[in-house]
């Protein structure tokens, strides 16, 4: 296909319109046809040179008088950076399942749960085709990959694919922030949110500001779905996401941002209570064991 063929195809659209609708100037379709045709001629002539019987793209010529394609437009400054970050994450062993679209033959129910499928391979193709107007548009698509994964598979970190999604997400967001790109939800931004919440006496924010110091504490998290408090232990802490891995009594594990949860502290080391400036809840008094009195048997008088 040549540029001349492209021009002829576009012209054929207007010719077909006239062949079907006639040449009545009062016809709304013909009015639109004329306007579009005039716009084409104007824009084409401002970029192309008039040669032969039609308009032809004024391409530079080589020594063999062969027309070559125009140079690719200069990519924005962030293009090389995000390409490097995306390549690094795709090279991770944990990202293997996220590199290609989900196999709908194997998981036909996927499209019923996830309305906007996305994968790292598609992101890479869109980047190569200059489909992103800004780095933030690409960031939104990459975040969609992790969100879709957890929407379909749940939040239990004992599930390998869920755990991998968090690891890949952390790596991507951290590199995004380290390269000075805008939009990363890094620790600096999150810490400011926690400080603001702590000033309003939000207990979850106060615990988050301990930055891992609450590991081992037993907490209760309120579940709006089940309308009850769920007890669990804080087992691990992420410096980047500033969240904790919570292990519930039934073995279920999930990553939780305490700054966005209703939290109650059940038990913690004394130093944690001291840092928080709070008093531990009073321990329930234990009832003394009931002793059964021993009586001597009565003796009968003779």
Tab-separated table of C-alpha atoms in Angstrom:
chain	number	residue	atom	x	y	z
A	1	UNK	CA	0.000	0.000	0.000
A	2	UNK	CA	1.179	3.503	-0.853
A	3	UNK	CA	0.211	6.970	0.249
A	4	UNK	CA	-1.460	7.479	-3.113
A	5	UNK	CA	-3.692	4.471	-2.412
A	6	UNK	CA	-4.641	5.979	0.930
A	7	UNK	CA	-5.654	9.221	-0.759
A	8	UNK	CA	-7.729	7.381	-3.372
A	9	UNK	CA	-9.539	5.372	-0.689
A	10	UNK	CA	-10.463	8.518	1.226
A	11	UNK	CA	-11.685	10.181	-1.996
A	12	UNK	CA	-13.780	7.104	-2.747
A	13	UNK	CA	-15.769	7.703	0.451
A	14	UNK	CA	-16.990	11.048	-0.901
A	15	UNK	CA	-17.571	9.653	-4.398
A	16	UNK	CA	-19.741	6.850	-3.006
A	17	UNK	CA	-21.698	9.389	-0.995
A	18	UNK	CA	-22.496	11.393	-4.141
A	19	UNK	CA	-23.372	8.254	-6.116
A	20	UNK	CA	-25.955	7.247	-3.500
A	21	UNK	CA	-27.324	10.597	-2.307
A	22	UNK	CA	-27.103	12.646	-5.527
A	23	UNK	CA	-25.822	16.210	-5.663
A	24	UNK	CA	-28.645	18.084	-3.914
A	25	UNK	CA	-26.841	20.899	-1.995
A	26	UNK	CA	-29.710	21.068	0.542
A	27	UNK	CA	-29.249	17.425	1.592
A	28	UNK	CA	-27.701	17.335	5.116
A	29	UNK	CA	-25.565	14.336	4.188
A	30	UNK	CA	-24.176	16.136	1.127
A	31	UNK	CA	-23.502	19.280	3.148
A	32	UNK	CA	-21.411	17.196	5.571
A	33	UNK	CA	-19.734	15.436	2.656
A	34	UNK	CA	-18.623	18.714	1.073
A	35	UNK	CA	-17.308	20.059	4.381
A	36	UNK	CA	-15.295	16.903	5.049
A	37	UNK	CA	-13.948	16.902	1.503
A	38	UNK	CA	-12.852	20.524	1.776
A	39	UNK	CA	-11.187	19.822	5.110
A	40	UNK	CA	-9.310	16.869	3.595
A	41	UNK	CA	-8.015	18.935	0.681
A	42	UNK	CA	-6.921	21.782	2.949
A	43	UNK	CA	-5.090	19.605	5.476
A	44	UNK	CA	-3.596	17.346	2.835
A	45	UNK	CA	-2.248	20.252	0.804
A	46	UNK	CA	-0.722	21.847	3.898
A	47	UNK	CA	1.411	18.723	4.408
A	48	UNK	CA	1.627	17.091	0.996
A	49	UNK	CA	2.878	18.234	-2.408
A	50	UNK	CA	0.733	18.108	-5.540
A	51	UNK	CA	2.260	15.660	-7.976
A	52	UNK	CA	0.787	14.006	-11.074
A	53	UNK	CA	-2.939	13.288	-11.112
A	54	UNK	CA	-3.356	13.257	-7.339
A	55	UNK	CA	-1.801	14.403	-4.099
A	56	UNK	CA	1.244	12.549	-2.966
A	57	UNK	CA	3.171	12.704	0.266
A	58	UNK	CA	6.304	14.777	-0.226
A	59	UNK	CA	8.749	12.202	1.081
A	60	UNK	CA	12.503	12.724	0.853
A	61	UNK	CA	14.200	10.677	-1.870
A	62	UNK	CA	17.184	8.365	-1.556
A	63	UNK	CA	20.046	8.062	-4.039
A	64	UNK	CA	18.039	5.447	-5.940
A	65	UNK	CA	15.124	7.892	-6.140
A	66	UNK	CA	13.093	5.641	-3.835
A	67	UNK	CA	10.774	7.378	-1.420
A	68	UNK	CA	11.349	6.493	2.231
A	69	UNK	CA	9.097	6.757	5.260
A	70	UNK	CA	9.310	9.909	7.369
A	71	UNK	CA	11.307	9.666	10.610
A	72	UNK	CA	9.401	8.592	13.716
A	73	UNK	CA	8.249	11.531	15.754
A	74	UNK	CA	10.357	12.408	18.761
A	75	UNK	CA	9.129	10.553	21.845
A	76	UNK	CA	8.329	12.494	25.010
A	77	UNK	CA	10.992	12.740	27.696
A	78	UNK	CA	9.370	10.072	29.880
A	79	UNK	CA	9.232	7.462	27.117
A	80	UNK	CA	12.694	5.950	27.683
A	81	UNK	CA	12.237	5.955	31.456
A	82	UNK	CA	8.896	4.131	31.547
A	83	UNK	CA	10.153	1.693	28.896
A	84	UNK	CA	13.051	0.823	31.185
A	85	UNK	CA	10.793	0.397	34.228
A	86	UNK	CA	8.294	-1.738	32.311
A	87	UNK	CA	11.082	-3.918	30.939
A	88	UNK	CA	12.479	-4.469	34.440
A	89	UNK	CA	9.123	-5.537	35.904
A	90	UNK	CA	8.394	-7.815	32.946
A	91	UNK	CA	11.754	-9.527	33.506
A	92	UNK	CA	10.756	-10.509	37.059
A	93	UNK	CA	9.870	-14.163	37.549
A	94	UNK	CA	6.784	-13.128	39.520
A	95	UNK	CA	5.384	-11.149	36.560
A	96	UNK	CA	5.167	-14.113	34.190
A	97	UNK	CA	1.402	-14.515	34.582
A	98	UNK	CA	0.833	-10.787	33.938
A	99	UNK	CA	2.743	-10.546	30.634
A	100	UNK	CA	-0.061	-11.796	28.395
A	101	UNK	CA	-3.882	-11.447	28.385
A	102	UNK	CA	-5.824	-13.902	30.529
A	103	UNK	CA	-6.713	-17.098	28.654
A	104	UNK	CA	-10.486	-16.760	28.321
A	105	UNK	CA	-10.822	-20.354	27.158
A	106	UNK	CA	-9.414	-21.503	30.478
A	107	UNK	CA	-11.214	-18.816	32.509
A	108	UNK	CA	-14.428	-17.923	30.646
A	109	UNK	CA	-15.900	-16.305	33.776
A	110	UNK	CA	-13.078	-13.738	33.881
A	111	UNK	CA	-14.860	-11.187	31.694
A	112	UNK	CA	-17.899	-11.351	33.955
A	113	UNK	CA	-15.812	-10.166	36.900
A	114	UNK	CA	-13.260	-7.918	35.177
A	115	UNK	CA	-14.737	-5.324	32.853
A	116	UNK	CA	-11.460	-3.813	31.597
A	117	UNK	CA	-8.816	-6.534	31.122
A	118	UNK	CA	-5.214	-5.351	30.986
A	119	UNK	CA	-1.779	-6.977	30.966
A	120	UNK	CA	1.850	-5.853	30.748
A	121	UNK	CA	2.177	-7.073	27.152
A	122	UNK	CA	-0.710	-4.870	26.024
A	123	UNK	CA	0.772	-1.927	27.924
A	124	UNK	CA	4.070	-2.449	26.089
A	125	UNK	CA	2.361	-2.555	22.691
A	126	UNK	CA	0.402	0.617	23.415
A	127	UNK	CA	3.611	2.331	24.509
A	128	UNK	CA	5.384	1.319	21.303
A	129	UNK	CA	2.496	2.695	19.225
A	130	UNK	CA	2.562	6.034	21.113
A	131	UNK	CA	-0.965	5.410	22.407
A	132	UNK	CA	-0.262	7.099	25.742
A	133	UNK	CA	-0.563	10.858	25.925
A	134	UNK	CA	1.215	10.987	29.278
A	135	UNK	CA	3.140	8.803	31.698
A	136	UNK	CA	0.185	8.908	34.069
A	137	UNK	CA	-2.047	7.215	31.462
A	138	UNK	CA	0.400	4.319	31.322
A	139	UNK	CA	0.595	4.215	35.127
A	140	UNK	CA	-3.197	3.870	35.301
A	141	UNK	CA	-3.121	0.868	32.929
A	142	UNK	CA	-0.344	-0.865	34.878
A	143	UNK	CA	-2.235	-0.378	38.140
A	144	UNK	CA	-5.266	-1.886	36.439
A	145	UNK	CA	-3.283	-5.108	35.916
A	146	UNK	CA	-2.807	-5.587	39.686
A	147	UNK	CA	-6.333	-4.434	40.551
A	148	UNK	CA	-7.884	-6.885	38.087
A	149	UNK	CA	-5.800	-9.719	39.507
A	150	UNK	CA	-7.001	-9.130	43.053
A	151	UNK	CA	-10.547	-8.454	41.934
A	152	UNK	CA	-10.717	-11.883	40.315
A	153	UNK	CA	-8.544	-13.888	42.733
A	154	UNK	CA	-9.312	-12.177	46.036
A	155	UNK	CA	-6.939	-10.662	48.580
A	156	UNK	CA	-5.597	-13.730	50.377
A	157	UNK	CA	-1.785	-13.376	50.237
A	158	UNK	CA	-1.390	-17.132	50.690
A	159	UNK	CA	-2.479	-17.332	47.036
A	160	UNK	CA	0.731	-17.116	44.998
A	161	UNK	CA	-0.710	-14.985	42.203
A	162	UNK	CA	-2.041	-12.438	44.707
A	163	UNK	CA	1.322	-12.301	46.482
A	164	UNK	CA	3.091	-11.872	43.115
A	165	UNK	CA	0.775	-9.005	42.156
A	166	UNK	CA	1.738	-7.111	45.296
A	167	UNK	CA	5.451	-7.721	44.745
A	168	UNK	CA	5.316	-6.555	41.115
A	169	UNK	CA	3.223	-3.543	42.072
A	170	UNK	CA	5.675	-2.536	44.807
A	171	UNK	CA	8.624	-2.853	42.428
A	172	UNK	CA	6.939	-0.822	39.690
A	173	UNK	CA	5.731	1.963	42.002
A	174	UNK	CA	9.086	2.211	43.768
A	175	UNK	CA	11.035	2.556	40.521
A	176	UNK	CA	8.463	5.023	39.222
A	177	UNK	CA	9.072	7.201	42.279
A	178	UNK	CA	12.870	6.799	42.211
A	179	UNK	CA	12.974	8.026	38.589
A	180	UNK	CA	11.134	11.202	39.581
A	181	UNK	CA	7.908	10.452	37.701
A	182	UNK	CA	4.690	11.887	39.090
A	183	UNK	CA	1.780	9.887	40.418
A	184	UNK	CA	3.491	7.159	42.451
A	185	UNK	CA	1.783	6.379	45.743
A	186	UNK	CA	5.069	6.301	47.607
A	187	UNK	CA	5.817	6.375	51.342
A	188	UNK	CA	6.223	10.156	51.508
A	189	UNK	CA	2.668	10.853	50.354
A	190	UNK	CA	1.214	8.069	52.496
A	191	UNK	CA	3.035	9.241	55.603
A	192	UNK	CA	1.523	12.700	55.239
A	193	UNK	CA	-1.926	11.102	55.076
A	194	UNK	CA	-1.182	9.155	58.240
A	195	UNK	CA	-0.002	12.254	60.081
A	196	UNK	CA	-3.158	14.111	59.095
A	197	UNK	CA	-5.282	11.198	60.295
A	198	UNK	CA	-3.378	10.914	63.567
A	199	UNK	CA	-4.161	14.553	64.331
A	200	UNK	CA	-7.824	13.588	64.115
A	201	UNK	CA	-7.230	10.716	66.549
A	202	UNK	CA	-7.549	8.020	63.896
A	203	UNK	CA	-6.099	5.004	65.678
A	204	UNK	CA	-5.169	3.183	62.451
A	205	UNK	CA	-3.030	6.140	61.370
A	206	UNK	CA	-1.321	6.217	64.754
A	207	UNK	CA	-0.386	2.543	64.410
A	208	UNK	CA	0.867	3.110	60.835
A	209	UNK	CA	3.230	5.835	62.044
A	210	UNK	CA	5.026	3.207	64.147
A	211	UNK	CA	6.507	1.998	60.810
A	212	UNK	CA	6.750	-1.683	61.609
A	213	UNK	CA	6.852	-1.209	65.348
A	214	UNK	CA	3.410	-2.758	65.633
A	215	UNK	CA	4.498	-6.167	64.325
A	216	UNK	CA	3.240	-8.818	66.701
A	217	UNK	CA	0.334	-6.732	67.956
A	218	UNK	CA	-3.099	-8.322	68.053
A	219	UNK	CA	-5.728	-6.062	66.525
A	220	UNK	CA	-9.374	-6.123	65.560
A	221	UNK	CA	-10.416	-4.804	62.145
A	222	UNK	CA	-14.025	-3.954	61.473
A	223	UNK	CA	-15.572	-5.702	58.469
A	224	UNK	CA	-18.513	-3.702	56.998
A	225	UNK	CA	-19.544	-6.735	54.937
A	226	UNK	CA	-19.838	-9.067	57.928
A	227	UNK	CA	-20.651	-6.248	60.361
A	228	UNK	CA	-18.297	-7.487	63.010
A	229	UNK	CA	-14.775	-7.062	64.327
A	230	UNK	CA	-12.210	-9.522	62.941
A	231	UNK	CA	-9.253	-10.328	65.227
A	232	UNK	CA	-5.837	-10.852	63.683
A	233	UNK	CA	-2.093	-10.461	64.229
A	234	UNK	CA	0.178	-7.994	62.408
A	235	UNK	CA	2.971	-10.194	61.033
A	236	UNK	CA	4.885	-8.221	58.375
A	237	UNK	CA	5.341	-4.583	57.350
A	238	UNK	CA	6.046	-3.024	53.930
A	239	UNK	CA	8.242	0.092	54.058
A	240	UNK	CA	7.110	1.112	50.599
A	241	UNK	CA	3.364	0.604	50.854
A	242	UNK	CA	3.348	1.340	54.591
A	243	UNK	CA	0.911	-1.484	55.183
A	244	UNK	CA	0.826	-4.652	57.271
A	245	UNK	CA	0.234	-8.285	56.512
A	246	UNK	CA	-2.551	-9.424	58.829
A	247	UNK	CA	-3.042	-13.067	59.717
A	248	UNK	CA	-6.531	-13.813	60.959
A	249	UNK	CA	-7.442	-16.622	63.289
A	250	UNK	CA	-8.796	-18.770	60.464
A	251	UNK	CA	-5.421	-18.590	58.657
A	252	UNK	CA	-6.545	-16.060	56.034
A	253	UNK	CA	-3.880	-13.422	55.275
A	254	UNK	CA	-4.191	-10.062	53.578
A	255	UNK	CA	-2.314	-6.790	53.300
A	256	UNK	CA	-4.068	-3.983	55.112
A	257	UNK	CA	-3.468	-0.232	55.182
A	258	UNK	CA	-4.331	0.555	58.780
A	259	UNK	CA	-4.697	4.235	57.905
A	260	UNK	CA	-7.901	3.414	56.040
A	261	UNK	CA	-9.385	0.916	58.492
A	262	UNK	CA	-11.351	1.001	61.730
A	263	UNK	CA	-8.890	-0.588	64.137
A	264	UNK	CA	-8.919	-1.659	67.774
A	265	UNK	CA	-5.788	-2.802	69.562
A	266	UNK	CA	-6.327	-5.909	71.650
A	267	UNK	CA	-2.852	-6.616	72.942
A	268	UNK	CA	0.605	-5.164	72.393
A	269	UNK	CA	3.963	-4.845	74.174
A	270	UNK	CA	4.113	-2.132	76.846
A	271	UNK	CA	6.477	-0.043	74.708
A	272	UNK	CA	3.821	0.206	71.970
A	273	UNK	CA	1.233	1.517	74.398
A	274	UNK	CA	3.824	3.965	75.720
A	275	UNK	CA	4.687	5.318	72.249
A	276	UNK	CA	1.000	5.678	71.445
A	277	UNK	CA	0.438	7.498	74.726
A	278	UNK	CA	-2.449	5.225	75.596
A	279	UNK	CA	-3.242	2.888	78.416
A	280	UNK	CA	-3.763	-0.809	77.726
A	281	UNK	CA	-7.306	-2.061	78.282
A	282	UNK	CA	-7.874	-3.439	81.775
A	283	UNK	CA	-7.389	-7.136	82.064
A	284	UNK	CA	-10.480	-9.118	82.897
A	285	UNK	CA	-10.507	-10.086	86.530
A	286	UNK	CA	-10.345	-13.788	87.001
A	287	UNK	CA	-12.734	-15.307	89.468
A	288	UNK	CA	-11.105	-17.271	92.303
A	289	UNK	CA	-11.637	-20.979	92.031
A	290	UNK	CA	-14.486	-22.155	94.173
A	291	UNK	CA	-13.322	-24.333	96.999
A	292	UNK	CA	-15.649	-26.950	98.380
A	293	UNK	CA	-15.676	-26.934	102.162
A	294	UNK	CA	-14.811	-30.156	103.809
A	295	UNK	CA	-17.013	-31.129	106.775
A	296	UNK	CA	-16.355	-33.670	109.403
A	297	UNK	CA	-19.048	-36.328	109.561
A	298	UNK	CA	-21.350	-35.984	112.524
A	299	UNK	CA	-20.826	-38.409	115.354
A	300	UNK	CA	-23.881	-39.951	116.977
A	301	UNK	CA	-24.169	-39.948	120.761
A	302	UNK	CA	-24.346	-43.298	122.303
